[in-house]
Coordinates of C-alpha atoms (C1' of nucleotides) in Angstrom, one line a residue:
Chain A
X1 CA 0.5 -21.0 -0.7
X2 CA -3.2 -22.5 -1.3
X3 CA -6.3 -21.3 -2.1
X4 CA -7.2 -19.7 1.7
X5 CA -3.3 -17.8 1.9
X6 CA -4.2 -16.3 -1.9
X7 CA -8.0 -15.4 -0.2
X8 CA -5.9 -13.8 2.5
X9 CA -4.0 -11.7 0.0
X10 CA -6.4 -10.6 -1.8
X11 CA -8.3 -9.0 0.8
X12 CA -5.4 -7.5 2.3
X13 CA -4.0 -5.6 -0.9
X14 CA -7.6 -4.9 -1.5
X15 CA -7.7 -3.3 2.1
X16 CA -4.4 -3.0 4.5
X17 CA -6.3 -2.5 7.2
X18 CA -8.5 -5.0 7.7
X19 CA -8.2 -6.5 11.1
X20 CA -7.9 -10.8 11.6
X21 CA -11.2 -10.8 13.3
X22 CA -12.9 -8.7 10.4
X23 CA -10.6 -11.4 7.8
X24 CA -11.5 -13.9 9.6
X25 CA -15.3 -13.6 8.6
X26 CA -14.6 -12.7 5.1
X27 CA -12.6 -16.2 4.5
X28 CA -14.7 -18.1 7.0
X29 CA -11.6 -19.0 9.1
X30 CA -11.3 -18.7 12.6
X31 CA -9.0 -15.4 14.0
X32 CA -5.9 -16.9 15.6
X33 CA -5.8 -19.4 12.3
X34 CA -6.1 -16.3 9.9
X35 CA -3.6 -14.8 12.3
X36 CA -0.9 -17.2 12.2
X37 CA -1.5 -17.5 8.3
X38 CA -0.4 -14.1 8.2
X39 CA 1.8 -14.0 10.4
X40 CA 4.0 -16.6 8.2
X41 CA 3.4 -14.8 5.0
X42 CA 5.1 -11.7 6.4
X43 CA 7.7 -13.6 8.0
X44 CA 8.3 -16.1 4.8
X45 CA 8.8 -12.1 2.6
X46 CA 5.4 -12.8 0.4
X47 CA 4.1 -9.8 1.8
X48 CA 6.5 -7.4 1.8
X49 CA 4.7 -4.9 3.6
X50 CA 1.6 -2.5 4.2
X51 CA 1.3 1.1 2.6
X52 CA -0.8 3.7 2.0
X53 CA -1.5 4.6 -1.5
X54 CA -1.2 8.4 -2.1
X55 CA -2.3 10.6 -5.1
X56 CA 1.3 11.6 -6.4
X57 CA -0.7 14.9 -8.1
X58 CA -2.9 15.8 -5.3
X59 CA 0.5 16.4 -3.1
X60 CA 1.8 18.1 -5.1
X61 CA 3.6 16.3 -7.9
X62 CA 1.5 16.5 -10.9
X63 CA 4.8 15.7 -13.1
X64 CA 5.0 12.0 -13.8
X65 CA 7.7 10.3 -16.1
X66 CA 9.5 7.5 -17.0
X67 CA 13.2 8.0 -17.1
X68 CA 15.5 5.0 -19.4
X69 CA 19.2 5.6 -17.8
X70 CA 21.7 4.8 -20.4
X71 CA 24.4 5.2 -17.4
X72 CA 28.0 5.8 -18.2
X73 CA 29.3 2.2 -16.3
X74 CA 31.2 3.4 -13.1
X75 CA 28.9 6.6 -13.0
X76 CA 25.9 3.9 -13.2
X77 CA 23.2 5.2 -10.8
X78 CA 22.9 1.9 -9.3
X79 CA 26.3 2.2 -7.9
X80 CA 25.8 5.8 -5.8
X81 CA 23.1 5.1 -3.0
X82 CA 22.6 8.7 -2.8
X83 CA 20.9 9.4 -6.6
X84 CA 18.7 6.8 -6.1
X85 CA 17.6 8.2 -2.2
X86 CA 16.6 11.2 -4.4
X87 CA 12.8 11.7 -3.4
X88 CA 12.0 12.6 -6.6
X89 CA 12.6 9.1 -8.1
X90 CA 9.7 6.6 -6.3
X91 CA 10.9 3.8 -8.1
X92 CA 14.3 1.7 -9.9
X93 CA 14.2 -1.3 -12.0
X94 CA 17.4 -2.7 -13.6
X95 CA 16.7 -3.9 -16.7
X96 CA 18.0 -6.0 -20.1
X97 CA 18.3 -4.1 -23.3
X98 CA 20.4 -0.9 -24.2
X99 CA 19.4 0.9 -20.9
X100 CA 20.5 -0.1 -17.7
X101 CA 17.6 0.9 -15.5
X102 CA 14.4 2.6 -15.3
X103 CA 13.2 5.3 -13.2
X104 CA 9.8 6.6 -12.2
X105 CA 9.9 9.7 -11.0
X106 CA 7.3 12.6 -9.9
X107 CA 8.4 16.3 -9.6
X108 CA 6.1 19.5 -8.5
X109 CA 6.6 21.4 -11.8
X110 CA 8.3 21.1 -15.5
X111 CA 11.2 23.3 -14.3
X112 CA 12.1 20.8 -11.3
X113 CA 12.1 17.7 -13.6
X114 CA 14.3 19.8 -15.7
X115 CA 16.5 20.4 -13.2
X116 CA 16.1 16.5 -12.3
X117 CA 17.1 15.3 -15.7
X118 CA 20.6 17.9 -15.2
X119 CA 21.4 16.1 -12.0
X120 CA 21.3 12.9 -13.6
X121 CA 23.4 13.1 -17.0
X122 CA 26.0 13.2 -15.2
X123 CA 25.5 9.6 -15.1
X124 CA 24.4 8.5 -18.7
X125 CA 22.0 9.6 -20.6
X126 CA 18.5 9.9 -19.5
X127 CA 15.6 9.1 -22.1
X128 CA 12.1 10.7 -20.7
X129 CA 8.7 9.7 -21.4
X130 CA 6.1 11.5 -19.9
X131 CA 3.2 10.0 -18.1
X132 CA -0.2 11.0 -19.3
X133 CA -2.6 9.2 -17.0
X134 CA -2.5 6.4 -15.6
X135 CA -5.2 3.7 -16.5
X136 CA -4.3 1.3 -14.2
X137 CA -2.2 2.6 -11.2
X138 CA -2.3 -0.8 -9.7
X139 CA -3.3 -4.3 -9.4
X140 CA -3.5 -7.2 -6.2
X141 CA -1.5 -10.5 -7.3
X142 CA -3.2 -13.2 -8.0
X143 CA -2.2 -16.7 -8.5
X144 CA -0.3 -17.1 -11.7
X145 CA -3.1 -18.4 -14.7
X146 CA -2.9 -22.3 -14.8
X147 CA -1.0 -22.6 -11.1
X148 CA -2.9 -24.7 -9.1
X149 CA -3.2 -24.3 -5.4
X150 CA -0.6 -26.3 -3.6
X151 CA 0.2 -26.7 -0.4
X152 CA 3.4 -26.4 0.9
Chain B
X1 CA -1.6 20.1 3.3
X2 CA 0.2 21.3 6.3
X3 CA 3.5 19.6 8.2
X4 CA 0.9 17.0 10.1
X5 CA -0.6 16.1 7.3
X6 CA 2.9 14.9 5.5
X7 CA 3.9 13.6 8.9
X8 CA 0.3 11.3 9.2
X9 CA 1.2 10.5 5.2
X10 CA 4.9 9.0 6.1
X11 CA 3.5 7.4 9.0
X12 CA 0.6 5.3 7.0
X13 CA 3.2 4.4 3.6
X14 CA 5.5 3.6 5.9
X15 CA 2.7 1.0 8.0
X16 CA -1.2 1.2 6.6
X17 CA -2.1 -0.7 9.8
X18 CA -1.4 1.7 12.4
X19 CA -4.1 2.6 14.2
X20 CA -5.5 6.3 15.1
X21 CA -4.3 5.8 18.8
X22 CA -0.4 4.7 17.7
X23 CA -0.6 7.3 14.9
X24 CA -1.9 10.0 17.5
X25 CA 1.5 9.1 20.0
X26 CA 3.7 9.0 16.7
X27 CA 2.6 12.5 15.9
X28 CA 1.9 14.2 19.1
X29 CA -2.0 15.0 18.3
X30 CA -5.0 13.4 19.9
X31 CA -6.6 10.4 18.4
X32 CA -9.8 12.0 17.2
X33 CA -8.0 15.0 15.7
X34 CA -5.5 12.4 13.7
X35 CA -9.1 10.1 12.9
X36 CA -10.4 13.5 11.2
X37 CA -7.5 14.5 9.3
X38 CA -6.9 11.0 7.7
X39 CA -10.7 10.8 7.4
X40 CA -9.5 14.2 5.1
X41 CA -6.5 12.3 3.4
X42 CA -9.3 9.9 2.1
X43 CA -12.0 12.0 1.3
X44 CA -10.1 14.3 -0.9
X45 CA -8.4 11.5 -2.6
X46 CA -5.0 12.2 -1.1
X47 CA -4.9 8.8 0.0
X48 CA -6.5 6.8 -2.5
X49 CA -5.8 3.0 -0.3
X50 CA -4.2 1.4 1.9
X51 CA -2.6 -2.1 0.0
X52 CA -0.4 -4.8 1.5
X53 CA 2.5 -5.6 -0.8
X54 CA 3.5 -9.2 -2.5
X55 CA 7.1 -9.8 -3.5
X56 CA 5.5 -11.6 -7.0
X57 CA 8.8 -13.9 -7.2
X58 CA 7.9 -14.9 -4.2
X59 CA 4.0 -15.5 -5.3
X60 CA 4.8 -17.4 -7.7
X61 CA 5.4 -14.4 -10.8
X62 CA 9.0 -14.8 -11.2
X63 CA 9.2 -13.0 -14.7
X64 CA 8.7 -9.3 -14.6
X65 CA 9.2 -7.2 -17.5
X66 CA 8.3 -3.8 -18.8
X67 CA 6.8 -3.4 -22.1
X68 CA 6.2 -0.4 -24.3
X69 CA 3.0 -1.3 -26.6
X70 CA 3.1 0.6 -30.2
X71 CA -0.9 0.8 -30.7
X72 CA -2.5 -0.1 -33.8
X73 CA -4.9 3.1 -33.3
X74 CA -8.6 1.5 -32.9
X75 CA -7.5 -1.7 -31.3
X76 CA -5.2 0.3 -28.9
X77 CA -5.3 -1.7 -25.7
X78 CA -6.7 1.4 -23.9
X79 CA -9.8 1.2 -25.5
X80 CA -10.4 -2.5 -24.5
X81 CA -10.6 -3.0 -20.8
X82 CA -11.1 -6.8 -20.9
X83 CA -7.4 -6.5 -21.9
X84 CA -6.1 -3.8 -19.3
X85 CA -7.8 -6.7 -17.3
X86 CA -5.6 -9.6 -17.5
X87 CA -3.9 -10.8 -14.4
X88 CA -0.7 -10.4 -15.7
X89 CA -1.1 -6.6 -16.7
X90 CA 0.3 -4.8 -13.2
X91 CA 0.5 -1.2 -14.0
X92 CA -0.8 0.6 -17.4
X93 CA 0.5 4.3 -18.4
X94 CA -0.4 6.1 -20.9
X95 CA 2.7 8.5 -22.1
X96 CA 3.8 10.4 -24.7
X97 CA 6.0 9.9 -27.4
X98 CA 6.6 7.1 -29.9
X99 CA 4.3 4.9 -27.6
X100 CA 1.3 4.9 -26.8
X101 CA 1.8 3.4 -22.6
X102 CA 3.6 1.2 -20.9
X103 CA 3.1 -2.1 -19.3
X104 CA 4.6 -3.6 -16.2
X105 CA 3.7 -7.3 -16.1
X106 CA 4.9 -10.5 -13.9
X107 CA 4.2 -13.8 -15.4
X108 CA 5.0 -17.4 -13.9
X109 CA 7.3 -18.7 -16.4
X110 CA 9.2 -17.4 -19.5
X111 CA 7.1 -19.7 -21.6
X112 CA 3.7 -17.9 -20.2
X113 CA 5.2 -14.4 -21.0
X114 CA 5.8 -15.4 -24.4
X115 CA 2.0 -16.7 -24.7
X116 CA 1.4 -12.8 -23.0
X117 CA 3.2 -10.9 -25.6
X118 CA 1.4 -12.9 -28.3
X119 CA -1.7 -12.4 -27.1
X120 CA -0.7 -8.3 -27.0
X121 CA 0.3 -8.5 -30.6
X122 CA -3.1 -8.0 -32.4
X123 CA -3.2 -4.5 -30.2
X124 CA 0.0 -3.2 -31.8
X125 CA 3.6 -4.1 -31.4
X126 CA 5.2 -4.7 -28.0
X127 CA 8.5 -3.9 -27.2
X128 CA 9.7 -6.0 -23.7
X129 CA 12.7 -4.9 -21.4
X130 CA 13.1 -7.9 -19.0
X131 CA 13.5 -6.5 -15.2
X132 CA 16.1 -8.1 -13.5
X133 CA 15.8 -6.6 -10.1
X134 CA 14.6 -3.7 -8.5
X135 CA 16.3 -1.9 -6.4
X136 CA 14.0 0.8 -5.5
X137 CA 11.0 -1.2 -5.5
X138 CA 8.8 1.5 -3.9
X139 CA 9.7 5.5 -2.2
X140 CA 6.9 7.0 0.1
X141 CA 5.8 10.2 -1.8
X142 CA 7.3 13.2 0.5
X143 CA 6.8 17.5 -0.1
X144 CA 7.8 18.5 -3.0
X145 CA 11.1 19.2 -2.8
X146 CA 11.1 23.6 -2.0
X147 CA 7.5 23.5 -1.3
X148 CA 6.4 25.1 1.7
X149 CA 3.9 23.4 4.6
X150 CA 0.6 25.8 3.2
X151 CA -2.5 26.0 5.1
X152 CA -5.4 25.2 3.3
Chain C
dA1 C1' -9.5 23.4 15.0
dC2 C1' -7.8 20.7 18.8
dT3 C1' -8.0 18.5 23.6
dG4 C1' -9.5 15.4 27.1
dA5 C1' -12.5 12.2 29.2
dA6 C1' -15.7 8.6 29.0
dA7 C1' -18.4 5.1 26.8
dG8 C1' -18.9 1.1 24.5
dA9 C1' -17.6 -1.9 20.9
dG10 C1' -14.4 -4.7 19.1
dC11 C1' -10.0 -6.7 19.0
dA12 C1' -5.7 -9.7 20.0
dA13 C1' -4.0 -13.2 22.6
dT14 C1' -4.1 -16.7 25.4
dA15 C1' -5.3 -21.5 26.8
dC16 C1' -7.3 -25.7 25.9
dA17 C1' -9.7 -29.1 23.3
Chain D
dT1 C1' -7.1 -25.5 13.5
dG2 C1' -11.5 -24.1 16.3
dT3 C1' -13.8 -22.3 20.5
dA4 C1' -14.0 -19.6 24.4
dT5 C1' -12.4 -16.4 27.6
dT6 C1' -9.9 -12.5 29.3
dG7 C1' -8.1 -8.2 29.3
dC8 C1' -7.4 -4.5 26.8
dT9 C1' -7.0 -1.2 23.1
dC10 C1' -9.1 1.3 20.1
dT11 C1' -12.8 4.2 18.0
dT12 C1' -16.2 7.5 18.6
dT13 C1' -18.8 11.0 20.7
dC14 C1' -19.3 15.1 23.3
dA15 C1' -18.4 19.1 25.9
dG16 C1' -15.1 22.5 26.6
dT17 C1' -11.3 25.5 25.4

DNA sequence: ACTGAAAGAGCAATACA
DNA sequence: TGTATTGCTCTTTCAGT
């Protein structure tokens, strides 16, 4: 990971779909060496993947929250593959502290993250937090403040 | 919003970097009518980017945490974007309830979190919930569950 | 609104230095 | 890793349905 592989990323989570040649110019590298850089950052799992971004409220989800799981341990959600498969719920973190995970989840209306919340007490008790807005939806990695680019 | 527009959405979360050509064969349309309606996607802000994913353990960013900031009302940290700004900051909510948003944040070492949360503390009081994995890191945004294909 | 063809640009992938 | 070449795919446009 030096300074030209952190150039690389940055342009790509900046833009997905920038071809090598087009990278190629913007880090003043030649293409089948920007190529090959990339190549090895997919395969080594730094990138992890390329995805369009969609508006969850202009397709219809304008419901945002945050969900705190205080699951009820063998009923955990993290142990049934098929709550957290639901496509409400776009993302799971297990966490420290008195909750065992947190959800972010998106629903079309108030009455279908209702109905969300009853299928998952079952499992423990849910704590919501509704999302306002969202001020920053998103931002590249960059190297960690005070690392210094080392090679590898 | 019809059926090819959610089927030309899957496609591009699932892979930004398809092209028009693969996308048109993935779909069964022609390549300039797929070029127009992701042209669409874009325009209206349905898509709002197309981003290549780091793993931040892997980019050097091994702590991530969650962290639920209690604003001291002027100096909220929504109302100073040099701090929304910092590297560290990934994600920014604003929600309701006892708190006024919610951070996500990946640091390089427990010791530079710790220099994070004091650096938060002036703003209002942060609360921090360690993430310890995630196991839904990421679900493309699908219909609405019950919502009909619509013309537009 | 989509198809199909045709044009040209631009790209990925070699091979070799 | 850079340069150069080769073959090709892709984007874009346009006329037609």
């Amino acid at each position: 990971m030096d300074a030209m592989d952190w150039a690389l990323l940055a342009e790509l989570q900046a833009d997905a779909r920038l071809s090598f040649s087009e990278l190629s110019r913007r880090v003043h590298l030649s293409a089948p060496a920007v190529a090959e850089r990339v190549r090895r950052l997919e395969e080594t799992g730094v990138i992890t993947g390329y995805h369009a971004r969609v508006d969850p409220a202009l397709a219809g989800r304008p419901v945002s929250a945050v969900i705190r799981m205080n699951c009820y341990g063998p009923r955990c959600i993290l142990r049934d593959g098929a709550v957290t498969a639901w496509p409400e719920i776009l993302e799971v973190d297990r966490v420290t502290g008195d909750t065992c995970c947190i959800l972010r989840v998106a629903t079309a209306s108030m009455a279908a993250f209702e109905e969300l919340i009853d299928r998952l007490a079952p499992h423990g008790q849910p704590s919501s937090t509704m999302v306002l807005s969202t001020p920053v939806p998103w931002r590249p990695l960059s190297p960690a403040p005070g690392a210094e680019a080392k090679g590898r």
